[in-house]
């Protein structure tokens, strides 16, 4: 059995949480492979709404295994809050959630370092979620990080040594902080983390593959935030692309199956960095209000703009996407005109390649399509789609050369329409 992958093709917040939850019944296992609590994955069902930061989005289904893989970075404080919230709502997680011993720990001082480094950057700040992601991955690559498995022996000693080195950096940076309260809540939280089975996830996952279990790998962030290929340096610190599944779960490339690439019918970005199709007018504001485009993790307003096919073709190439999923089409239901960026004009030259660096002089080249001007949010079947909406789907499929197999018309689990079902 191969491992299917679901990941974002834009700058994150495409709706991964919702779709993972919708697809979970087809799978035995859902596994996160990278990122950490910078993620905010929203699920809505039966009148309830949950936002997941660390826990995989398959957690609300019975009899499914959820794994936090080695490539993830975990803040026990965030995990504890999630666990308490979901257990308080009546979901028992202990038998469903397993944590890799090789996942790295976000320490309170990683969060402080994130804040100090962002403050130092001034106007060129990345717009980090300030969850300690960058400093934790820095320690991981620098070979001085602490892993979940370290909690099992001499942890205090390892912790003190690491924190002493962080304190030196914070002092050099002149950053003022108070650690005592943060440490207290962190050490309380690791007791909650330790309630879960800490596993050698690479063995567990490969055993599950060999036992013909169906596994879905859940991406966080989006391809355009990938550390290698995203809009560097305005990116996150992990491999958000499909290749990250191999390193983040311990799976051989030959074991990758379908790659679901998820997109919004338009595009958003939160935090700093280039966004060629960003709208600064009332059209962008309409997208933000209608789409409720405010960060699930930080509450920041998301920047909104038209769909960018240059960036999407790049993402599809990097990930080997086999199926597309289009979210939030209902947000464009009232629009007279829909635009799609098919190229960039840079210094008078047209290109359909994503450039090394994006400067302000980039001009998107748009194709205009007619809006469908129909409320699609209650539709249940593809045969109900308006002709002009079908024209948008056909246009995107022709341009991107990948079928759009799922369309989402609202945040609820039920507002999901499958296409190509008779294949
Ligand atoms: P993720 O990080 O990719 O899981 O996405 P987020 O949860 O951060 O952001 C997606 C937002 O859009 C959430 O508030 C979802 O509840 C909401 N959402 C998901 N699909 C749809 C949809 O088809 N239509 C509308 N209107 N909202 C949606
Ligand atoms: P999900 O999984 C959208 C953005 C931040 C910032 C940059 C670096 O919900 O799609 P970091 O905290 O990683 O150092 O921030 O990446 N970012 C996200 N944007 N969705 C996310 O996750 C994000 N996680 C990080 O806003 O610009
Ligand atoms: Mg999100």
Short mmCIF file of C-alpha atoms and ligand atoms in Angstrom, two decimals:
data_model
loop_
_atom_site.label_atom_id
_atom_site.label_comp_id
_atom_site.label_asym_id
_atom_site.label_seq_id
_atom_site.Cartn_x
_atom_site.Cartn_y
_atom_site.Cartn_z
CA UNK A 1 0.00 0.00 0.00
CA UNK A 2 1.24 3.50 -0.80
CA UNK A 3 0.99 6.65 1.28
CA UNK A 4 -1.24 9.39 -0.13
CA UNK A 5 -0.29 12.99 0.56
CA UNK A 6 -2.44 16.10 0.95
CA UNK A 7 -0.66 19.43 0.88
CA UNK A 8 -1.22 23.12 0.23
CA UNK A 9 -0.12 24.57 -3.11
CA UNK A 10 -0.32 28.24 -2.17
CA UNK A 11 0.83 30.16 0.93
CA UNK A 12 -1.04 28.02 3.46
CA UNK A 13 -4.59 28.10 4.86
CA UNK A 14 -6.03 26.49 1.74
CA UNK A 15 -8.43 24.37 3.82
CA UNK A 16 -6.25 21.31 4.47
CA UNK A 17 -7.87 20.58 7.85
CA UNK A 18 -11.37 20.43 6.39
CA UNK A 19 -10.41 18.10 3.56
CA UNK A 20 -8.28 15.78 5.70
CA UNK A 21 -11.32 15.39 7.96
CA UNK A 22 -13.54 14.66 4.92
CA UNK A 23 -11.09 12.08 3.52
CA UNK A 24 -10.23 10.37 6.83
CA UNK A 25 -12.98 7.71 6.58
CA UNK A 26 -11.13 6.29 3.53
CA UNK A 27 -7.90 5.92 5.54
CA UNK A 28 -6.62 4.02 8.58
CA UNK A 29 -3.94 6.51 9.55
CA UNK A 30 -3.40 10.29 9.32
CA UNK A 31 0.15 11.56 9.91
CA UNK A 32 1.62 15.06 10.16
CA UNK A 33 5.13 15.19 8.68
CA UNK A 34 6.44 18.76 9.15
CA UNK A 35 5.77 22.14 10.69
CA UNK A 36 4.43 22.71 14.14
CA UNK A 37 1.95 24.94 15.92
CA UNK A 38 2.42 27.65 13.29
CA UNK A 39 -0.28 25.59 11.55
CA UNK A 40 -3.95 26.22 12.20
CA UNK A 41 -6.21 23.65 10.55
CA UNK A 42 -9.95 24.29 10.88
CA UNK A 43 -12.62 21.59 10.92
CA UNK A 44 -16.36 22.15 11.05
CA UNK A 45 -18.97 19.44 11.49
CA UNK A 46 -22.26 18.89 13.32
CA UNK A 47 -22.35 22.56 14.31
CA UNK A 48 -18.93 22.33 15.99
CA UNK A 49 -15.71 24.09 15.02
CA UNK A 50 -12.19 23.01 16.01
CA UNK A 51 -8.78 24.44 15.13
CA UNK A 52 -5.87 22.00 15.22
CA UNK A 53 -2.28 23.18 15.55
CA UNK A 54 -0.30 20.05 16.35
CA UNK A 55 -2.72 17.14 16.31
CA UNK A 56 -3.48 15.57 12.91
CA UNK A 57 -6.90 16.36 11.43
CA UNK A 58 -8.10 12.73 11.49
CA UNK A 59 -8.56 12.85 15.26
CA UNK A 60 -12.36 13.27 15.29
CA UNK A 61 -13.02 9.92 13.65
CA UNK A 62 -13.17 6.73 15.70
CA UNK A 63 -10.75 3.87 15.11
CA UNK A 64 -8.24 5.95 13.19
CA UNK A 65 -4.58 6.23 14.11
CA UNK A 66 -3.11 9.75 14.19
CA UNK A 67 0.65 10.15 14.17
CA UNK A 68 2.78 13.22 14.83
CA UNK A 69 5.84 12.33 12.75
CA UNK A 70 9.53 12.95 13.31
CA UNK A 71 9.56 15.99 10.99
CA UNK A 72 7.16 17.93 13.20
CA UNK A 73 8.24 20.32 15.96
CA UNK A 74 6.09 20.16 19.09
CA UNK A 75 5.36 22.76 21.73
CA UNK A 76 4.00 20.77 24.70
CA UNK A 77 2.10 23.85 25.90
CA UNK A 78 0.13 24.10 22.65
CA UNK A 79 -0.39 20.33 22.59
CA UNK A 80 -1.71 20.36 26.16
CA UNK A 81 -4.25 23.09 25.31
CA UNK A 82 -5.45 21.13 22.28
CA UNK A 83 -5.71 17.87 24.19
CA UNK A 84 -7.64 19.48 27.06
CA UNK A 85 -10.01 21.23 24.68
CA UNK A 86 -10.85 18.09 22.71
CA UNK A 87 -11.05 15.84 25.76
CA UNK A 88 -13.33 18.45 27.35
CA UNK A 89 -15.55 18.16 24.27
CA UNK A 90 -15.81 14.42 24.84
CA UNK A 91 -13.12 13.05 22.50
CA UNK A 92 -10.69 10.57 24.02
CA UNK A 93 -7.33 10.96 22.30
CA UNK A 94 -5.00 8.62 24.19
CA UNK A 95 -5.69 5.52 22.10
CA UNK A 96 -5.73 7.46 18.83
CA UNK A 97 -2.70 9.74 19.00
CA UNK A 98 0.93 8.61 18.78
CA UNK A 99 4.01 10.81 18.88
CA UNK A 100 7.38 10.22 17.25
CA UNK A 101 10.33 10.11 19.64
CA UNK A 102 12.35 11.89 16.96
CA UNK A 103 10.07 14.94 16.76
CA UNK A 104 11.89 18.02 18.08
CA UNK A 105 10.68 20.00 21.09
CA UNK A 106 9.93 23.71 20.99
CA UNK A 107 11.28 25.12 24.26
CA UNK A 108 10.08 28.38 25.84
CA UNK A 109 13.39 29.97 24.86
CA UNK A 110 12.78 29.04 21.19
CA UNK A 111 9.67 31.21 21.34
CA UNK A 112 11.65 34.03 22.91
CA UNK A 113 14.34 33.72 20.25
CA UNK A 114 11.68 33.87 17.53
CA UNK A 115 10.38 37.13 19.01
CA UNK A 116 13.91 38.55 19.43
CA UNK A 117 14.93 37.68 15.87
CA UNK A 118 11.77 39.12 14.36
CA UNK A 119 12.18 42.33 16.41
CA UNK A 120 15.77 42.64 15.19
CA UNK A 121 14.70 42.37 11.54
CA UNK A 122 12.48 45.47 11.88
CA UNK A 123 10.75 46.28 8.58
CA UNK A 124 12.11 43.16 6.90
CA UNK A 125 10.52 40.82 9.43
CA UNK A 126 9.10 37.56 8.10
CA UNK A 127 5.83 37.93 9.94
CA UNK A 128 6.45 34.68 11.81
CA UNK A 129 3.64 33.22 13.89
CA UNK A 130 6.14 33.57 16.80
CA UNK A 131 5.61 29.94 17.79
CA UNK A 132 9.35 29.24 17.92
CA UNK A 133 9.43 27.36 14.62
CA UNK A 134 12.55 28.93 13.06
CA UNK A 135 14.77 28.65 16.18
CA UNK A 136 13.67 25.04 16.82
CA UNK A 137 14.48 23.89 13.28
CA UNK A 138 17.73 25.89 13.50
CA UNK A 139 18.75 23.82 16.54
CA UNK A 140 17.65 20.63 14.79
CA UNK A 141 19.83 21.33 11.74
CA UNK A 142 22.59 22.63 14.03
CA UNK A 143 22.46 19.22 15.77
CA UNK A 144 21.78 20.67 19.21
CA UNK A 145 18.00 20.26 19.42
CA UNK A 146 16.06 18.30 22.01
CA UNK A 147 13.75 15.54 20.89
CA UNK A 148 10.65 13.99 22.42
CA UNK A 149 12.68 10.84 23.15
CA UNK A 150 15.02 12.94 25.30
CA UNK A 151 12.21 13.30 27.83
CA UNK A 152 12.82 9.68 28.76
CA UNK A 153 16.30 10.15 30.29
CA UNK A 154 18.36 12.91 31.96
CA UNK A 155 16.08 15.50 30.45
CA UNK A 156 16.62 18.26 33.00
CA UNK A 157 20.37 18.20 32.37
CA UNK A 158 19.99 18.41 28.59
CA UNK A 159 17.36 21.13 28.99
CA UNK A 160 19.54 23.32 31.25
CA UNK A 161 22.46 23.08 28.84
CA UNK A 162 20.36 24.07 25.84
CA UNK A 163 18.62 26.89 27.68
CA UNK A 164 21.95 28.29 28.91
CA UNK A 165 23.09 28.67 25.30
CA UNK A 166 19.78 30.30 24.31
CA UNK A 167 20.11 32.75 27.22
CA UNK A 168 23.53 33.83 25.96
CA UNK A 169 22.07 34.64 22.54
CA UNK A 170 19.10 36.50 24.04
CA UNK A 171 21.46 38.51 26.21
CA UNK A 172 23.69 39.39 23.24
CA UNK A 173 20.58 40.56 21.41
CA UNK A 174 19.59 42.70 24.39
CA UNK A 175 16.20 41.02 24.50
CA UNK A 176 14.26 41.47 27.75
CA UNK A 177 12.26 38.51 28.97
CA UNK A 178 10.99 36.63 31.95
CA UNK A 179 11.29 32.86 31.73
CA UNK A 180 10.01 31.56 35.04
CA UNK A 181 6.26 31.40 34.25
CA UNK A 182 6.92 30.08 30.75
CA UNK A 183 9.08 27.28 32.11
CA UNK A 184 6.53 26.37 34.74
CA UNK A 185 3.73 25.90 32.22
CA UNK A 186 6.10 24.09 29.83
CA UNK A 187 7.16 21.52 32.42
CA UNK A 188 3.51 20.97 33.42
CA UNK A 189 2.67 20.45 29.77
CA UNK A 190 5.28 17.76 29.14
CA UNK A 191 3.40 15.58 31.61
CA UNK A 192 0.43 15.68 29.20
CA UNK A 193 2.68 14.88 26.24
CA UNK A 194 4.09 11.88 28.14
CA UNK A 195 0.58 10.43 28.54
CA UNK A 196 0.72 9.50 24.86
CA UNK A 197 2.63 6.56 23.44
CA UNK A 198 6.00 7.80 22.23
CA UNK A 199 6.94 5.72 19.21
CA UNK A 200 9.65 4.96 16.67
CA UNK A 201 7.29 6.33 14.06
CA UNK A 202 9.37 5.33 11.04
CA UNK A 203 9.05 1.65 12.03
CA UNK A 204 5.40 1.99 12.98
CA UNK A 205 4.53 3.67 9.67
CA UNK A 206 6.46 1.20 7.53
CA UNK A 207 4.85 -1.70 9.41
CA UNK A 208 1.44 -0.16 8.74
CA UNK A 209 2.30 0.20 5.05
CA UNK A 210 3.37 -3.45 4.93
CA UNK A 211 0.14 -4.45 6.69
CA UNK A 212 -1.75 -2.79 3.78
CA UNK A 213 -3.09 0.03 5.95
CA UNK A 214 -4.08 3.22 4.14
CA UNK A 215 -2.11 6.25 5.26
CA UNK A 216 -2.76 9.92 4.52
CA UNK A 217 0.10 12.37 5.12
CA UNK A 218 -1.18 15.81 6.20
CA UNK A 219 0.82 18.80 5.04
CA UNK A 220 1.04 22.04 6.96
CA UNK A 221 1.68 25.53 5.56
CA UNK A 222 1.93 25.53 1.75
CA UNK A 223 4.38 24.94 -1.08
CA UNK A 224 5.11 28.65 -1.49
CA UNK A 225 6.30 28.66 2.16
CA UNK A 226 8.72 25.75 1.59
CA UNK A 227 12.23 26.41 2.91
CA UNK A 228 13.85 25.43 -0.44
CA UNK A 229 11.41 26.59 -3.08
CA UNK A 230 9.09 29.09 -1.40
CA UNK A 231 9.41 32.88 -1.59
CA UNK A 232 12.66 32.81 0.43
CA UNK A 233 13.40 34.26 2.96
CA UNK A 234 9.67 34.82 3.57
CA UNK A 235 9.04 31.15 4.19
CA UNK A 236 8.73 28.73 7.06
CA UNK A 237 11.63 26.51 8.20
CA UNK A 238 10.53 23.08 6.96
CA UNK A 239 10.00 21.20 3.71
CA UNK A 240 6.31 21.65 3.08
CA UNK A 241 6.50 19.89 -0.28
CA UNK A 242 5.88 16.21 -1.01
CA UNK A 243 9.56 15.34 -0.54
CA UNK A 244 9.10 16.36 3.11
CA UNK A 245 6.86 13.32 3.60
CA UNK A 246 9.84 11.01 2.99
CA UNK A 247 12.10 12.72 5.52
CA UNK A 248 9.30 13.70 7.91
CA UNK A 249 7.86 10.21 8.27
CA UNK A 250 10.67 7.90 7.15
CA UNK A 251 8.98 6.72 3.97
CA UNK A 252 10.83 5.77 0.77
CA UNK A 253 9.95 7.89 -2.32
CA UNK A 254 8.63 4.76 -4.05
CA UNK A 255 5.98 4.49 -1.33
CA UNK A 256 4.30 7.79 -2.24
CA UNK A 257 0.89 7.29 -3.89
CA UNK A 258 -1.61 9.99 -4.80
CA UNK A 259 -0.65 13.59 -4.16
CA UNK A 260 -3.68 15.79 -3.49
CA UNK A 261 -2.85 19.45 -4.08
CA UNK A 262 -5.22 21.83 -2.37
CA UNK A 263 -5.96 25.36 -3.61
CA UNK A 264 -8.38 28.15 -2.88
CA UNK A 265 -10.49 29.47 -5.77
CA UNK A 266 -8.45 32.65 -5.18
CA UNK A 267 -5.29 33.13 -3.10
CA UNK A 268 -4.27 34.37 0.34
CA UNK A 269 -1.10 34.95 2.29
CA UNK A 270 -0.53 35.88 5.93
CA UNK A 271 2.73 37.47 7.08
CA UNK A 272 5.25 39.36 4.97
CA UNK A 273 6.72 38.56 1.57
CA UNK A 274 5.91 38.79 -2.11
CA UNK A 275 2.39 38.09 -3.35
CA UNK A 276 2.16 39.11 -7.02
CA UNK A 277 -1.65 38.93 -7.35
CA UNK A 278 -2.43 40.68 -4.06
CA UNK A 279 -5.40 43.08 -4.21
CA UNK A 280 -5.40 46.29 -2.22
CA UNK A 281 -8.86 47.38 -3.34
CA UNK A 282 -12.43 46.54 -2.33
CA UNK A 283 -12.34 43.31 -4.33
CA UNK A 284 -9.61 42.03 -1.99
CA UNK A 285 -11.55 43.32 1.00
CA UNK A 286 -14.66 41.44 -0.22
CA UNK A 287 -12.64 38.22 -0.39
CA UNK A 288 -11.37 38.79 3.15
CA UNK A 289 -14.83 39.47 4.58
CA UNK A 290 -16.76 36.83 2.64
CA UNK A 291 -14.00 34.24 3.12
CA UNK A 292 -13.45 35.17 6.76
CA UNK A 293 -9.77 35.46 5.91
CA UNK A 294 -8.27 35.96 9.36
CA UNK A 295 -5.46 33.69 10.59
CA UNK A 296 -6.54 30.52 12.44
CA UNK A 297 -3.39 30.68 14.57
CA UNK A 298 -2.74 34.39 15.03
CA UNK A 299 -6.03 36.08 14.02
CA UNK A 300 -4.12 38.38 11.65
CA UNK A 301 -6.04 39.57 8.56
CA UNK A 302 -4.92 37.51 5.56
CA UNK A 303 -3.80 39.29 2.42
CA UNK A 304 -6.11 38.35 -0.48
CA UNK A 305 -5.74 38.23 -4.25
CA UNK A 306 -6.58 36.38 -7.47
CA UNK A 307 -5.50 32.83 -8.17
CA UNK A 308 -1.91 32.68 -9.44
CA UNK A 309 -1.38 29.97 -12.04
CA UNK A 310 2.33 30.71 -12.37
CA UNK A 311 2.85 29.85 -8.70
CA UNK A 312 0.43 26.92 -8.95
CA UNK A 313 2.17 25.34 -11.95
CA UNK A 314 5.43 25.62 -10.01
CA UNK A 315 3.83 23.95 -6.97
CA UNK A 316 2.30 21.17 -9.07
CA UNK A 317 5.70 20.49 -10.65
CA UNK A 318 7.52 20.37 -7.29
CA UNK A 319 4.99 18.05 -5.68
CA UNK A 320 3.98 15.75 -8.53
CA UNK A 321 0.33 16.57 -7.85
CA UNK A 322 -2.07 13.92 -9.20
CA UNK A 323 -5.40 15.46 -8.12
CA UNK A 324 -6.49 18.98 -7.30
CA UNK A 325 -8.97 20.05 -4.63
CA UNK A 326 -10.54 23.50 -4.93
CA UNK A 327 -11.76 25.20 -1.77
CA UNK A 328 -13.83 28.27 -0.98
CA UNK A 329 -15.43 28.69 -4.40
CA UNK A 330 -18.52 29.98 -2.53
CA UNK A 331 -16.50 33.06 -1.56
CA UNK A 332 -16.55 34.16 -5.22
CA UNK A 333 -20.29 33.47 -5.66
CA UNK A 334 -21.20 37.19 -5.89
CA UNK A 335 -18.31 38.34 -8.05
CA UNK A 336 -19.07 39.79 -11.53
CA UNK A 337 -15.62 38.97 -12.85
CA UNK A 338 -13.07 36.34 -11.84
CA UNK A 339 -9.44 36.87 -12.78
CA UNK A 340 -6.64 34.33 -13.04
CA UNK A 341 -2.97 35.25 -13.38
CA UNK A 342 -1.40 33.32 -16.27
CA UNK A 343 1.98 35.04 -16.43
CA UNK A 344 4.16 37.79 -14.99
CA UNK A 345 5.59 40.82 -16.78
CA UNK A 346 8.99 41.67 -15.30
CA UNK A 347 10.95 44.60 -16.77
CA UNK A 348 8.74 44.42 -19.86
CA UNK A 349 9.43 40.70 -20.39
CA UNK A 350 6.71 38.09 -20.01
CA UNK A 351 7.35 34.84 -18.18
CA UNK A 352 5.36 31.92 -16.84
CA UNK A 353 8.16 30.79 -14.53
CA UNK A 354 8.28 31.66 -10.83
CA UNK A 355 11.29 34.01 -10.52
CA UNK A 356 14.26 33.68 -8.15
CA UNK A 357 13.26 36.88 -6.43
CA UNK A 358 10.09 38.91 -6.70
CA UNK A 359 10.47 42.66 -6.75
CA UNK A 360 7.72 45.26 -6.68
CA UNK A 361 7.96 45.83 -10.45
CA UNK A 362 6.26 42.50 -11.21
CA UNK A 363 3.01 42.86 -13.14
CA UNK A 364 0.56 39.95 -13.24
CA UNK A 365 -0.97 39.11 -16.62
CA UNK A 366 -4.64 38.22 -16.13
CA UNK A 367 -7.27 36.27 -18.02
CA UNK A 368 -10.81 37.39 -17.12
CA UNK A 369 -13.75 35.02 -16.76
CA UNK A 370 -17.37 35.78 -16.03
CA UNK A 371 -18.57 35.27 -12.46
CA UNK A 372 -21.30 32.64 -11.92
CA UNK A 373 -23.38 34.89 -9.61
CA UNK A 374 -25.12 31.94 -7.92
CA UNK A 375 -25.20 30.83 -4.29
CA UNK A 376 -23.37 27.49 -4.41
CA UNK A 377 -23.08 26.94 -0.67
CA UNK A 378 -25.99 24.47 -0.45
CA UNK A 379 -25.23 22.53 -3.60
CA UNK A 380 -24.74 18.80 -3.18
CA UNK A 381 -23.91 17.60 -6.66
CA UNK A 382 -21.71 18.56 -9.57
CA UNK A 383 -24.74 18.48 -11.88
CA UNK A 384 -26.07 21.52 -9.97
CA UNK A 385 -23.04 23.65 -10.80
CA UNK A 386 -23.74 26.81 -12.86
CA UNK A 387 -22.32 26.79 -16.40
CA UNK A 388 -20.01 29.71 -15.67
CA UNK A 389 -18.56 27.93 -12.65
CA UNK A 390 -17.93 24.86 -14.81
CA UNK A 391 -16.18 27.18 -17.28
CA UNK A 392 -13.84 28.29 -14.45
CA UNK A 393 -13.10 24.66 -13.53
CA UNK A 394 -12.46 23.75 -17.20
CA UNK A 395 -10.16 26.74 -17.59
CA UNK A 396 -8.14 25.79 -14.50
CA UNK A 397 -7.90 22.13 -15.49
CA UNK A 398 -6.72 23.09 -19.01
CA UNK A 399 -4.09 25.44 -17.61
CA UNK A 400 -2.89 23.23 -14.76
CA UNK A 401 -3.26 19.87 -16.54
CA UNK A 402 -4.47 18.13 -13.38
CA UNK A 403 -8.12 17.17 -12.68
CA UNK A 404 -10.01 19.01 -9.94
CA UNK A 405 -11.52 16.06 -8.09
CA UNK A 406 -13.11 17.81 -5.12
CA UNK A 407 -14.82 21.19 -4.86
CA UNK A 408 -15.61 22.73 -1.47
CA UNK A 409 -18.53 25.18 -1.23
CA UNK A 410 -18.47 26.00 2.47
CA UNK A 411 -16.55 25.29 5.70
CA UNK A 412 -18.68 22.37 6.86
CA UNK A 413 -17.75 18.72 6.25
CA UNK A 414 -21.00 18.33 4.30
CA UNK A 415 -20.27 21.21 1.91
CA UNK A 416 -17.98 19.09 -0.21
CA UNK A 417 -18.63 17.86 -3.75
CA UNK A 418 -16.76 14.98 -5.35
CA UNK A 419 -16.21 15.01 -9.11
CA UNK A 420 -15.17 12.23 -11.52
CA UNK A 421 -16.93 9.75 -9.22
CA UNK A 422 -17.85 7.34 -12.00
CA UNK A 423 -14.26 6.79 -13.09
P1 LIG B 1 -5.67 25.08 6.63
O1 LIG B 1 -4.61 25.71 7.44
O2 LIG B 1 -5.22 24.77 5.23
O3 LIG B 1 -6.32 23.88 7.28
O4 LIG B 1 -6.82 26.18 6.48
P2 LIG B 1 -7.41 27.12 7.65
O5 LIG B 1 -8.25 26.30 8.52
O6 LIG B 1 -6.33 27.93 8.27
O7 LIG B 1 -8.24 28.15 6.81
C1 LIG B 1 -9.30 27.77 5.99
C2 LIG B 1 -10.56 28.50 6.46
O8 LIG B 1 -11.57 28.41 5.48
C3 LIG B 1 -11.16 27.92 7.72
O9 LIG B 1 -11.77 28.95 8.44
C4 LIG B 1 -12.20 26.95 7.18
O10 LIG B 1 -13.27 26.70 8.09
C5 LIG B 1 -12.70 27.70 5.98
N1 LIG B 1 -13.14 26.88 4.84
C6 LIG B 1 -12.66 25.69 4.40
N2 LIG B 1 -13.27 25.35 3.24
C7 LIG B 1 -14.15 26.33 2.96
C8 LIG B 1 -15.05 26.56 1.88
O11 LIG B 1 -15.15 25.80 0.93
N3 LIG B 1 -15.78 27.72 1.93
C9 LIG B 1 -15.69 28.61 2.95
N4 LIG B 1 -16.43 29.70 2.91
N5 LIG B 1 -14.83 28.42 3.98
C10 LIG B 1 -14.07 27.31 3.97
P1 LIG B 2 -1.30 26.28 7.90
O1 LIG B 2 -0.83 24.87 8.11
C1 LIG B 2 -0.34 30.32 6.64
C2 LIG B 2 3.63 31.84 7.62
C3 LIG B 2 3.74 32.97 8.64
C4 LIG B 2 5.00 33.66 8.16
C5 LIG B 2 5.86 32.51 7.66
C6 LIG B 2 6.88 32.03 8.69
O2 LIG B 2 -2.40 26.69 8.81
O3 LIG B 2 -1.60 26.51 6.47
P2 LIG B 2 6.76 30.71 10.99
O4 LIG B 2 5.85 30.86 12.16
O5 LIG B 2 6.67 29.39 10.31
O6 LIG B 2 8.16 31.11 11.29
O7 LIG B 2 6.23 31.80 9.94
O8 LIG B 2 4.97 31.45 7.35
N1 LIG B 2 2.91 30.65 8.10
C7 LIG B 2 1.69 30.31 7.69
N2 LIG B 2 0.84 30.95 6.87
N3 LIG B 2 -0.67 29.12 7.17
C8 LIG B 2 0.19 28.44 7.96
O9 LIG B 2 -0.04 27.19 8.36
C9 LIG B 2 1.42 29.06 8.29
N4 LIG B 2 2.47 28.71 9.07
C10 LIG B 2 3.38 29.68 8.93
O10 LIG B 2 2.61 33.80 8.61
O11 LIG B 2 4.69 34.46 7.04
MG1 LIG B 3 -4.29 27.44 8.56
#
